[in-house]
CSV table of C-alpha atoms in Angstrom, one decimal:
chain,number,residue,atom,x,y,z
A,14,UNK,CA,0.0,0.0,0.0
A,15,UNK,CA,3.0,2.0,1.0
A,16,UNK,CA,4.7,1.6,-2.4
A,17,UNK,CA,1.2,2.4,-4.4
A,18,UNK,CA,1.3,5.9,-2.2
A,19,UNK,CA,5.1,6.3,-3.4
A,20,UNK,CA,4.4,6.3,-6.7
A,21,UNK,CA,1.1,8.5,-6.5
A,22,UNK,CA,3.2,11.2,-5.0
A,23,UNK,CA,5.9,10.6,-7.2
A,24,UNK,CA,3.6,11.4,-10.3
A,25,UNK,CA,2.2,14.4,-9.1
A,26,UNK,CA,5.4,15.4,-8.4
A,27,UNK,CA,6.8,15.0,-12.0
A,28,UNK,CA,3.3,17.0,-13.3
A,29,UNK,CA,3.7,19.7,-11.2
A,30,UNK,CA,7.2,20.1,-13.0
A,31,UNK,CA,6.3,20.0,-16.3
A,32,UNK,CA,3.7,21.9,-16.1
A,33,UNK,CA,6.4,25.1,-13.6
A,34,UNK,CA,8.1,24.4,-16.6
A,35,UNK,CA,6.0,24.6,-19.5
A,36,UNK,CA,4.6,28.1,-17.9
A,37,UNK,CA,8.5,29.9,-17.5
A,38,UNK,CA,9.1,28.3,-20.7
A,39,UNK,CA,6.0,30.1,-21.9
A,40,UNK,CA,7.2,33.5,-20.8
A,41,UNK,CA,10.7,33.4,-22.0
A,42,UNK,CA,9.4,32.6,-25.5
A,43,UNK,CA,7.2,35.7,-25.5
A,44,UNK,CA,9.5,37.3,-24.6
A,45,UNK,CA,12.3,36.6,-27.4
A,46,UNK,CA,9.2,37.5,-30.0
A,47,UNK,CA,9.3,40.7,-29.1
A,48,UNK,CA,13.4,41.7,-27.9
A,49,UNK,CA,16.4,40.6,-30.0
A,50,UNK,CA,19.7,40.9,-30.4
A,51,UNK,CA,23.0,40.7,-32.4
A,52,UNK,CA,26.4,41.5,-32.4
A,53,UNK,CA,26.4,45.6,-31.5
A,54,UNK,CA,22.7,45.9,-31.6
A,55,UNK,CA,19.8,44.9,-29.0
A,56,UNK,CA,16.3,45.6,-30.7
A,57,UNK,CA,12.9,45.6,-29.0
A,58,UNK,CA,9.4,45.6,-30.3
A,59,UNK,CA,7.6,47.8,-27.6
A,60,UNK,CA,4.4,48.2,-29.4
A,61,UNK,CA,2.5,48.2,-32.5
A,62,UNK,CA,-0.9,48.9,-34.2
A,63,UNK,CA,-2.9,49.7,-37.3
A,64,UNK,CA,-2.0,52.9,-39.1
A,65,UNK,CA,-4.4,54.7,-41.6
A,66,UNK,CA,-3.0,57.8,-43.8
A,67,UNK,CA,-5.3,60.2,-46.2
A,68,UNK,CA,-2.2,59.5,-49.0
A,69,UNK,CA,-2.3,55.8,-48.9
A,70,UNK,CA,-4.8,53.7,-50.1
A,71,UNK,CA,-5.2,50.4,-49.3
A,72,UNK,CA,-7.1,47.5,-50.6
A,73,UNK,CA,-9.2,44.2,-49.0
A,74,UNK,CA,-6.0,42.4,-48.3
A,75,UNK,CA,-3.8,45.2,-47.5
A,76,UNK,CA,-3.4,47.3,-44.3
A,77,UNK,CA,-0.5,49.5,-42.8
A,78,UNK,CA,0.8,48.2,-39.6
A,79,UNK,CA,3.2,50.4,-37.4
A,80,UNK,CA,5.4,49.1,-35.0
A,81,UNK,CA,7.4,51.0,-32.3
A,82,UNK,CA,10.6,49.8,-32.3
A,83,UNK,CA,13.9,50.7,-29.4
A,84,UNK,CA,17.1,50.2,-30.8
A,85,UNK,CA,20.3,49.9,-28.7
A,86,UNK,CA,23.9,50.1,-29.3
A,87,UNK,CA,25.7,47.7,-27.8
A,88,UNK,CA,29.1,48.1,-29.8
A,89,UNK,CA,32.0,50.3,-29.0
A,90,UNK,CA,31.5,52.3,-32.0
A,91,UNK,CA,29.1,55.2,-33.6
A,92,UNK,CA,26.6,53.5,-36.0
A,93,UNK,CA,24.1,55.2,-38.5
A,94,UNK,CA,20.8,54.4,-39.1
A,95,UNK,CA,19.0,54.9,-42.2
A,96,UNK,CA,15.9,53.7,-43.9
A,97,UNK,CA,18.2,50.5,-45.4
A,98,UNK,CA,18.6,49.1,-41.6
A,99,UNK,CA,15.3,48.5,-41.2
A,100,UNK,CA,12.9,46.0,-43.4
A,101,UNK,CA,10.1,43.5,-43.1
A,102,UNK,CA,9.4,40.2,-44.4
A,103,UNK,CA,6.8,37.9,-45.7
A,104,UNK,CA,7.1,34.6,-44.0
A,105,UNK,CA,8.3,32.3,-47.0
A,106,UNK,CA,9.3,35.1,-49.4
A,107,UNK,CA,12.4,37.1,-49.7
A,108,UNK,CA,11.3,40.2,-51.1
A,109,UNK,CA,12.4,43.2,-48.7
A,110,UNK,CA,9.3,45.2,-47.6
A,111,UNK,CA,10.6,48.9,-47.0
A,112,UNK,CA,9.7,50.6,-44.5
A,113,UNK,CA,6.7,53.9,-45.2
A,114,UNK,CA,7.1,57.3,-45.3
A,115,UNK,CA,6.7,58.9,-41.9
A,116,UNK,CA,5.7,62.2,-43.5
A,117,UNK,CA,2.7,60.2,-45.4
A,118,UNK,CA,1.0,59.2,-42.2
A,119,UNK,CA,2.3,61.8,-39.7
A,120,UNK,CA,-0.9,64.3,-39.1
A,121,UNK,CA,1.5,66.6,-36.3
A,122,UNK,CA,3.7,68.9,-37.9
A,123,UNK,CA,6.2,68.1,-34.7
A,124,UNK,CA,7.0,64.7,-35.5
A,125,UNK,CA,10.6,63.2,-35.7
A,126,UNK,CA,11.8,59.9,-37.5
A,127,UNK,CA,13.9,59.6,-34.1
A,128,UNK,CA,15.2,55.9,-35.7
A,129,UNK,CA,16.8,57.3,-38.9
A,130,UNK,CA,19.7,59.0,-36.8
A,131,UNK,CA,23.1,58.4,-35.7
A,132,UNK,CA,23.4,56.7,-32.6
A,133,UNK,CA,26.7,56.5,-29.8
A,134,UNK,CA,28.3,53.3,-28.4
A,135,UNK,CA,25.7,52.7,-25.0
A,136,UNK,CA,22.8,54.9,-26.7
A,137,UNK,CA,19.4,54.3,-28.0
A,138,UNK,CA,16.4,55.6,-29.4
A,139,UNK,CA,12.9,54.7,-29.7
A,140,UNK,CA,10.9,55.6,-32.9
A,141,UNK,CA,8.1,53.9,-35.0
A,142,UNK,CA,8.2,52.6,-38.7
A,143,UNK,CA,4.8,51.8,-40.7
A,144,UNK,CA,4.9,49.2,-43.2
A,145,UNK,CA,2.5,47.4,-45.5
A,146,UNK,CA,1.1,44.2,-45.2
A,147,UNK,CA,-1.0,41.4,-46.1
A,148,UNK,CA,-3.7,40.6,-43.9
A,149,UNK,CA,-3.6,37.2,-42.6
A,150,UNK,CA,0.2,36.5,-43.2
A,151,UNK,CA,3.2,36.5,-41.1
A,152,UNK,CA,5.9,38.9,-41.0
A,153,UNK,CA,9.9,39.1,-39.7
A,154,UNK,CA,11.4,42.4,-39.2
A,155,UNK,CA,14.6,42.3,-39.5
A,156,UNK,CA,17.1,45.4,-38.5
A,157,UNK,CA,20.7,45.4,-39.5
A,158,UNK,CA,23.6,47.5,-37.9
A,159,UNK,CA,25.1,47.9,-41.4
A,160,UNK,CA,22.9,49.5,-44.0
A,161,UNK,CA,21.6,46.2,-46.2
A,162,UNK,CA,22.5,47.4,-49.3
A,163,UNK,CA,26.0,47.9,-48.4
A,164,UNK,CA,28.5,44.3,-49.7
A,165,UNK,CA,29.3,44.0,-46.2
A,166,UNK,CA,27.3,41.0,-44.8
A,167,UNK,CA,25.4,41.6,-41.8
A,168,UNK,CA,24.5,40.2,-38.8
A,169,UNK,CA,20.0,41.2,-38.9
A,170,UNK,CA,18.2,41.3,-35.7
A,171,UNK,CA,15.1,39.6,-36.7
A,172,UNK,CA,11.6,39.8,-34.5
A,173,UNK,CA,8.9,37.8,-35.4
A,174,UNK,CA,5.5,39.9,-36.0
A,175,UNK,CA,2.1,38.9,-35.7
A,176,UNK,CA,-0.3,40.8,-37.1
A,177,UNK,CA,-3.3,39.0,-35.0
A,178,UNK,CA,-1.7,41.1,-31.6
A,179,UNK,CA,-2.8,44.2,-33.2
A,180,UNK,CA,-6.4,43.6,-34.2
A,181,UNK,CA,-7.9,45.1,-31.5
A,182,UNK,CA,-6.3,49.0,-32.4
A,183,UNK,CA,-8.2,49.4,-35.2
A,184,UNK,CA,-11.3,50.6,-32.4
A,185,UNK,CA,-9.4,53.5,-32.3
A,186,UNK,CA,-10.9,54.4,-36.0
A,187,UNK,CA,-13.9,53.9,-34.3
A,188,UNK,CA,-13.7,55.4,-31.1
A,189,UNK,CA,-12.6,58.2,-33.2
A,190,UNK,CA,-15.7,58.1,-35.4
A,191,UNK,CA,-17.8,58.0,-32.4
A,192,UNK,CA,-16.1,60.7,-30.4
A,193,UNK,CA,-16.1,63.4,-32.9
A,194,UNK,CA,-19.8,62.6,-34.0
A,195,UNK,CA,-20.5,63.2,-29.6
A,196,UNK,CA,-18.8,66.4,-30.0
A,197,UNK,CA,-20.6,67.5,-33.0
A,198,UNK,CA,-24.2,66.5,-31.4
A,199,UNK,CA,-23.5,67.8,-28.2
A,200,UNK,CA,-21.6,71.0,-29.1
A,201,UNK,CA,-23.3,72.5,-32.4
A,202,UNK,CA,-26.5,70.3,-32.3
A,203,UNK,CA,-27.3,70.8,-28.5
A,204,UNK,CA,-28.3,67.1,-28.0
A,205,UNK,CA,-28.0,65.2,-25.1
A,206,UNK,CA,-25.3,62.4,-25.6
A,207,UNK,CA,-24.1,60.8,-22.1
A,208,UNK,CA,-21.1,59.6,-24.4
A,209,UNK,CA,-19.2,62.6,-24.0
A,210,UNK,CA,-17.6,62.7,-20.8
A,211,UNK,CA,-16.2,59.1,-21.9
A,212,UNK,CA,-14.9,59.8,-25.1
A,213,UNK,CA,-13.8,63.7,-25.0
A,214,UNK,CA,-11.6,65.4,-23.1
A,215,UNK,CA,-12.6,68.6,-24.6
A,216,UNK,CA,-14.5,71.3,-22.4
A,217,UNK,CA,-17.9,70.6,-22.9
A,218,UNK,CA,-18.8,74.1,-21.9
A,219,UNK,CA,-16.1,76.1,-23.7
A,220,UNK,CA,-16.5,74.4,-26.9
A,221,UNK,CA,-20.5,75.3,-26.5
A,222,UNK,CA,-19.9,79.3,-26.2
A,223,UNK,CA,-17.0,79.3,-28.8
A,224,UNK,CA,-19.4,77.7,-31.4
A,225,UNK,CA,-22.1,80.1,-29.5
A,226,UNK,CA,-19.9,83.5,-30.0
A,227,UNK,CA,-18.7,82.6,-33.5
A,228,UNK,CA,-22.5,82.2,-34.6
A,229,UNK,CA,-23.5,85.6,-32.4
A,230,UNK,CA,-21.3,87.7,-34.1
A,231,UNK,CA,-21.9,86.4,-37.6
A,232,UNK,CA,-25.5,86.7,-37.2
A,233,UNK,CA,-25.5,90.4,-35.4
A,234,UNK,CA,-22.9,91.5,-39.0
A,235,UNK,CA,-25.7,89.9,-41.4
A,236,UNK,CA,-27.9,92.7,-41.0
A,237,UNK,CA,-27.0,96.6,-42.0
A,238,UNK,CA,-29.6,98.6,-40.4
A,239,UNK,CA,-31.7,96.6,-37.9
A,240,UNK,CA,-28.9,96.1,-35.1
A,241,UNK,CA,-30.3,92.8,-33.0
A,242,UNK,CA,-29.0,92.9,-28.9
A,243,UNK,CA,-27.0,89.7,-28.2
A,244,UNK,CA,-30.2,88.3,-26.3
A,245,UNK,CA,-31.6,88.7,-29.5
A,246,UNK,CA,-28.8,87.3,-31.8
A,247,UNK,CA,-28.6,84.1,-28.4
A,248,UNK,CA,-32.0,83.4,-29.5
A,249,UNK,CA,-31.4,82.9,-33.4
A,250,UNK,CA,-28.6,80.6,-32.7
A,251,UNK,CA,-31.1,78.5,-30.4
A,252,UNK,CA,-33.5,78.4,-33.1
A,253,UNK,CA,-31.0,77.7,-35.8
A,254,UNK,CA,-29.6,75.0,-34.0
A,255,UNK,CA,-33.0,73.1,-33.4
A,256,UNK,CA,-33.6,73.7,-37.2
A,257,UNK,CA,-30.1,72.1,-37.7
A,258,UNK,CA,-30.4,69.4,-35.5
A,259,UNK,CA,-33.9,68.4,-37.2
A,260,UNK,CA,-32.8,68.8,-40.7
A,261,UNK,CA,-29.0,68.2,-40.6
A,262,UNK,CA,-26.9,65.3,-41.6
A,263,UNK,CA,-23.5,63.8,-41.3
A,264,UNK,CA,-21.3,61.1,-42.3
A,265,UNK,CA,-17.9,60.5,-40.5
A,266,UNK,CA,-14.6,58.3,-41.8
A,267,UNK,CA,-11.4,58.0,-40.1
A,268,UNK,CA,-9.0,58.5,-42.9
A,269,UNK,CA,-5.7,58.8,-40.8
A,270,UNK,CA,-4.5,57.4,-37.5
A,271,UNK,CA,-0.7,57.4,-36.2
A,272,UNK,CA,1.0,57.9,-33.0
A,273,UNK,CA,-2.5,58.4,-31.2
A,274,UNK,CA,-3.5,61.4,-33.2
A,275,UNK,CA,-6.6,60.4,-35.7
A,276,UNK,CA,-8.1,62.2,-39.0
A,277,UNK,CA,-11.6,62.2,-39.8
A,278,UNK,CA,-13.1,63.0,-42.6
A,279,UNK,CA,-16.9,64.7,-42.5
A,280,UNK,CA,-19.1,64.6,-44.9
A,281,UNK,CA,-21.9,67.0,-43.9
A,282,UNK,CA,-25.3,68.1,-45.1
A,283,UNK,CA,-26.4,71.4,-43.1
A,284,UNK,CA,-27.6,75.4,-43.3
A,285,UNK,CA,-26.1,77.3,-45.6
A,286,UNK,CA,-26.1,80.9,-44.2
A,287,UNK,CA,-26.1,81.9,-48.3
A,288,UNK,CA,-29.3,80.4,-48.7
A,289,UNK,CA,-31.0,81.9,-45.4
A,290,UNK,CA,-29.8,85.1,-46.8
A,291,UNK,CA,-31.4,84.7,-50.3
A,292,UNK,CA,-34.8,83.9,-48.4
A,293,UNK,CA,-34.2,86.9,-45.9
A,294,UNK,CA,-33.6,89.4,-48.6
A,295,UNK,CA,-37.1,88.0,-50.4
A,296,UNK,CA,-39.0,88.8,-47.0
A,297,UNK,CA,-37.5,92.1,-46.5
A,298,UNK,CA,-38.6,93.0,-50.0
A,299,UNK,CA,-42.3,91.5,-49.5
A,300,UNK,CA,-42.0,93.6,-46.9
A,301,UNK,CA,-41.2,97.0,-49.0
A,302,UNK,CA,-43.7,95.7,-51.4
A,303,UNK,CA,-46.6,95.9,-48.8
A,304,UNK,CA,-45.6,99.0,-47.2
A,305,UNK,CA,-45.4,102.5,-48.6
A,306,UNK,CA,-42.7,103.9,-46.0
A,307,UNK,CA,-39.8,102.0,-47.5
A,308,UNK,CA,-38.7,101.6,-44.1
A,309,UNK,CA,-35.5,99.2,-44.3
A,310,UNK,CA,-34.8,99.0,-40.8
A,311,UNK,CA,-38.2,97.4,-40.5
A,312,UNK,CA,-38.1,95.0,-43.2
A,313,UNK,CA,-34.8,93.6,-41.3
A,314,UNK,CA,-36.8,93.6,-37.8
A,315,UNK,CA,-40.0,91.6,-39.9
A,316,UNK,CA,-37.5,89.1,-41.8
A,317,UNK,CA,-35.6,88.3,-38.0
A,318,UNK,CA,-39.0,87.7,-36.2
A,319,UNK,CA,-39.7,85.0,-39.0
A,320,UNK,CA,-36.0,83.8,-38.8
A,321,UNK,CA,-37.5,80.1,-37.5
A,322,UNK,CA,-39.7,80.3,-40.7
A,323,UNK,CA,-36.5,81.2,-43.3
A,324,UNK,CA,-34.7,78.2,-41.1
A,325,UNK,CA,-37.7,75.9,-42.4
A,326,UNK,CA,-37.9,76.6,-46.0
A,327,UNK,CA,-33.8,76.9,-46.5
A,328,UNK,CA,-32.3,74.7,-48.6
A,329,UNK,CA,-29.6,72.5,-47.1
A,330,UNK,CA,-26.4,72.4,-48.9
A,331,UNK,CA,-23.8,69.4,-48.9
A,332,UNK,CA,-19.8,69.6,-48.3
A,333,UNK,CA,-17.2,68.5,-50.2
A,334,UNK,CA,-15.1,66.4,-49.2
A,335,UNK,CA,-12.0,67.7,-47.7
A,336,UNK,CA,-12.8,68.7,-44.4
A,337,UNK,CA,-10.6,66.4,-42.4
A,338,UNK,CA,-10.5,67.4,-38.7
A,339,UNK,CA,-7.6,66.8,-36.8
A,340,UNK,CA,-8.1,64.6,-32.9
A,341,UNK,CA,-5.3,63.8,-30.3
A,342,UNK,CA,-5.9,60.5,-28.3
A,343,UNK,CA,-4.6,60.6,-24.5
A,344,UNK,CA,-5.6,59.0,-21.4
A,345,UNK,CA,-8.7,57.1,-23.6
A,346,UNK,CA,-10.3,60.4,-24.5
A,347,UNK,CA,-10.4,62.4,-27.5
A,348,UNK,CA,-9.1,65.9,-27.9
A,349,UNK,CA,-11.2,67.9,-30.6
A,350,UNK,CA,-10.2,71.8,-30.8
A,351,UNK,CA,-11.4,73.8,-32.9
A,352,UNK,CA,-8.2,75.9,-33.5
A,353,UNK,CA,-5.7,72.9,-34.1
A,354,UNK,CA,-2.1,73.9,-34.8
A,355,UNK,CA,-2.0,70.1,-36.6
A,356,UNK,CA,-5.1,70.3,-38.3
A,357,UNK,CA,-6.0,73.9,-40.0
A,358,UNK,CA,-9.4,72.3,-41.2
A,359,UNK,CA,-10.7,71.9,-37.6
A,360,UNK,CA,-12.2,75.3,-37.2
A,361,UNK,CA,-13.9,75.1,-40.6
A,362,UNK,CA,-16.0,72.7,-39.0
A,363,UNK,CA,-17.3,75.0,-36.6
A,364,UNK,CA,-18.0,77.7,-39.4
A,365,UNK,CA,-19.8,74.8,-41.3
A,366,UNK,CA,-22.2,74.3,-38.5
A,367,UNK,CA,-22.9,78.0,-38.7
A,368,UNK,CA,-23.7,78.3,-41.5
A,369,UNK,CA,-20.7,78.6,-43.3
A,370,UNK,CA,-20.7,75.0,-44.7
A,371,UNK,CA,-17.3,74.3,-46.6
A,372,UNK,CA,-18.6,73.3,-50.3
A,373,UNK,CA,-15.4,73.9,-52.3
């Protein structure tokens, strides 16, 4: 009975090894997929996700992956880095896949390609490359000390890369998608969306009296002799943004996403402050028509007090479309100013939602 219990324990024993073992074994191995190194040069895959870029197109089976990469050297020399150290390739096939442009996807006028630089004995540098790829496939990149069109042979650093780790970023087109369209409801459509505390970051209440101002003083300049107070001119941009908000339309696209700053493209269908005007100037002249005192200040006054009314019968007019509107991810929220230093189109949004849609 003894002996039976012996080799029980013994059993266990041996499981309970393989299995510690398996697990560490486990962790070193994911590990090596994503560090590497070679003679003079330690390489480490920190991160990676989907890119998307307004220049680029891609197709069913393509997509642009980019990949933060830290490079080290380890050697007792200067080394230089260039575009040629760096490639990716197809599991099964040779052919060098070069890395992208940075410039093509880049949407901040700030950014650096950190890894093309030269680099001291004991220093590194961290810096991302976009490449594209085949969905589906598997991919090496490979980074060479030695630029890989020089004779020289040299010794790559080569990190697997699957493409299946990074599914899961492209909800950042998405969230991006989703994020602006909060902003645009809550801010120049005055809807109630409980979204937007959890995808913007944006003052909720700043962005409401910029948009607010912006329309006030257009509004108050429209008219030449009738001079409406700002309770007044408050009141138009309440009614013009319930007309807006019944009548309006948009459609949103992420066209560009790097480094957690995201492009959108809108494509919107809204008041056109030309064609309230056109509508305005035909009820000031009913106006003159029905009166003998030719009082133009008074044909301005009649044409405001029907403003709702010109709101109703305007037509709508559609944008083209190139308004692309800049965003800044951080912290899981979205960043969406108006006056963007990285994206000059963002405060042609707000003059398209009043009234000044952007059509060219």
């Amino acid at each position: 009975m003894k002996k039976k219990i012996g080799i029980i324990a013994l059993a266990l024993t041996s499981a309970l090894l393989l299995t510690g073992c398996g697990g560490s074994g486990a962790k070193k191995d994911d590990a090596k997929t994503s560090a590497a190194k070679a003679a003079g040069l330690e390489v480490n895959l920190k991160k990676g996700y989907y890119a998307l870029s307004d220049k680029k197109e891609t197709s069913d089976d393509t997509a642009y992956i980019a990949l933060e990469v830290n490079i080290k050297n380890t050697s007792d020399k200067k080394i230089f880095l260039s575009q040629e150290n760096f490639a990716m390739y197809q599991k099964g096939d040779d052919e060098k896949i070069k890395p992208e442009r940075t410039y093509d996807f880049a949407t901040s006028y700030d950014y650096k390609d950190t890894l093309f630089t030269e680099l001291s004995e004991g220093k590194s540098t961290t810096g991302t490359l976009v490449f594209e790829v085949k969905k589906g496939k598997t991919y090496q990149l490979a980074v060479s000390k030695t630029s890989l069109s020089v004779t020289q042979k040299a010794e790559d650093v080569e990190i697997p890369v699957d493409l299946k780790k990074y599914d899961k970023t492209k909800s950042d087109f998405t969230q991006a998608e989703d994020a602006l369209a909060t902003y645009i409801d809550v801010v120049f459509l005055n809807k109630t969306n409980d979204a937007y505390d959890k995808l913007v970051s944006t003052n909720k209440d700043e962005a409401i009296e910029t948009a607010k101002k912006a329309f006030v003083k257009d509004f108050k300049d429209s008219f030449m002799d009738f001079r409406p107070s700002d309770e007044q001119a408050s009141a138009a941009y309440n009614q013009f943004r319930e007309v807006q908000a019944k009548r309006s339309s948009y459609k949103l696209t992420t066209v560009g996403f790097y480094d957690s700053k995201a492009l959108v493209n809108v494509k919107l269908e809204a008041l056109s402050r030309n064609n309230i005007r056109k509508i305005v100037s035909d009820y000031e002249t009913a106006y003159l028509d029905a009166t003998d005192d030719y009082d133009y200040k008074k044909a301005e006054e009649d044409a405001f007090n029907k403003y709702k009314e010109i709101l109703d019968k305007s037509d709508l007019v559609e944008s083209s479309d190139k308004l692309n509107i800049s965003m800044t991810k951080k912290d899981g929220k979205w960043d969406i100013k108006m006056k963007n230093v990285d994206g000059s189109q963002n405060e042609y949004l707000l003059e398209s939602y009043i009234g000044h849609v952007m059509d060219y």
